[in-house]
Every structure is written in C-alpha cells, then in structure tokens.
Tab-separated table of C-alpha atoms in Angstrom:
chain	number	residue	atom	x	y	z
N	214	MET	CA	0.051	-0.107	-0.002
N	215	PHE	CA	3.006	2.392	0.722
N	216	ASP	CA	3.750	2.243	-3.113
N	217	LEU	CA	0.558	4.227	-3.761
N	218	ILE	CA	1.875	7.360	-1.891
N	219	GLY	CA	2.166	10.200	-4.219
N	220	LYS	CA	-0.525	8.705	-6.574
N	221	ILE	CA	-4.238	9.437	-7.097
N	222	VAL	CA	-6.253	6.950	-4.957
N	223	GLU	CA	-9.811	6.059	-4.098
N	224	VAL	CA	-10.304	5.429	-0.328
N	225	GLN	CA	-13.480	3.598	0.511
N	226	THR	CA	-15.318	3.707	3.866
N	227	ALA	CA	-18.651	2.283	4.734
N	228	ASP	CA	-20.472	5.467	3.797
N	229	MET	CA	-18.170	7.567	1.575
N	230	MET	CA	-15.569	7.446	-1.152
N	231	TYR	CA	-12.694	9.942	-1.123
N	232	VAL	CA	-10.442	10.665	-4.043
N	233	GLY	CA	-7.201	12.393	-3.862
N	234	LYS	CA	-3.437	12.326	-3.818
N	235	LEU	CA	-2.278	9.918	-1.089
N	236	ILE	CA	0.138	11.964	1.012
N	237	GLU	CA	0.674	9.717	4.372
N	238	ILE	CA	-0.376	6.563	5.825
N	239	GLY	CA	-0.192	6.526	9.425
N	240	GLU	CA	-0.958	4.074	12.303
N	241	VAL	CA	-4.130	6.175	13.031
N	242	ASP	CA	-4.950	8.254	10.060
N	243	VAL	CA	-4.552	8.347	6.161
N	244	HIS	CA	-3.965	11.748	4.636
N	245	LEU	CA	-5.215	12.912	1.085
N	246	GLU	CA	-4.867	15.993	-0.758
N	247	SER	CA	-8.156	16.406	-2.722
N	248	GLU	CA	-9.419	19.102	-5.036
N	249	SER	CA	-11.489	20.591	-2.098
N	250	GLY	CA	-8.510	20.451	0.392
N	251	TRP	CA	-7.060	18.023	2.941
N	252	VAL	CA	-8.772	14.972	3.874
N	253	ILE	CA	-7.873	13.019	6.914
N	254	VAL	CA	-9.540	9.449	7.322
N	255	PRO	CA	-9.296	7.365	10.494
N	256	VAL	CA	-7.755	3.964	9.546
N	257	GLU	CA	-10.377	2.076	11.457
N	258	ARG	CA	-13.106	3.526	9.044
N	259	ILE	CA	-11.191	2.461	5.858
N	260	MET	CA	-12.401	-0.501	3.950
N	261	SER	CA	-10.173	-0.314	0.853
N	262	ILE	CA	-7.519	1.984	-0.782
N	263	LYS	CA	-6.830	1.533	-4.446
N	264	LYS	CA	-5.326	3.485	-7.308
N	265	LYS	CA	-7.776	5.514	-9.334
N	266	ASP	CA	-8.169	4.199	-12.770
C-alpha cells in the first residue's frame, strides 16, 4: 500500500468514497490531498484503498 503514496487513489469507507493524492499512511490516519482540500480519514473506517483508474 505504501507504493501508492504520491498517486491518485480512491479511499472507500462504509459510507463515503474519497478521491485524492495519497500523502501519508499513518497508524491512526490516512492523509489525502483532494481538489477541495486536505482529507484525513481514520484507519479504522477504511474498507479499501486502491489506485484510481
């Protein structure tokens, strides 16, 4: 998953999908830079992270 850092990804949670550049994967949070600003998603909410096609 660390190979996705710097790439545009889709982060899926149970109720939302976030799209943006993956900046950081931490133990607690994942940080994305999206068109609307920074997005911080708690790791426990994430169902999947994949490269955007």
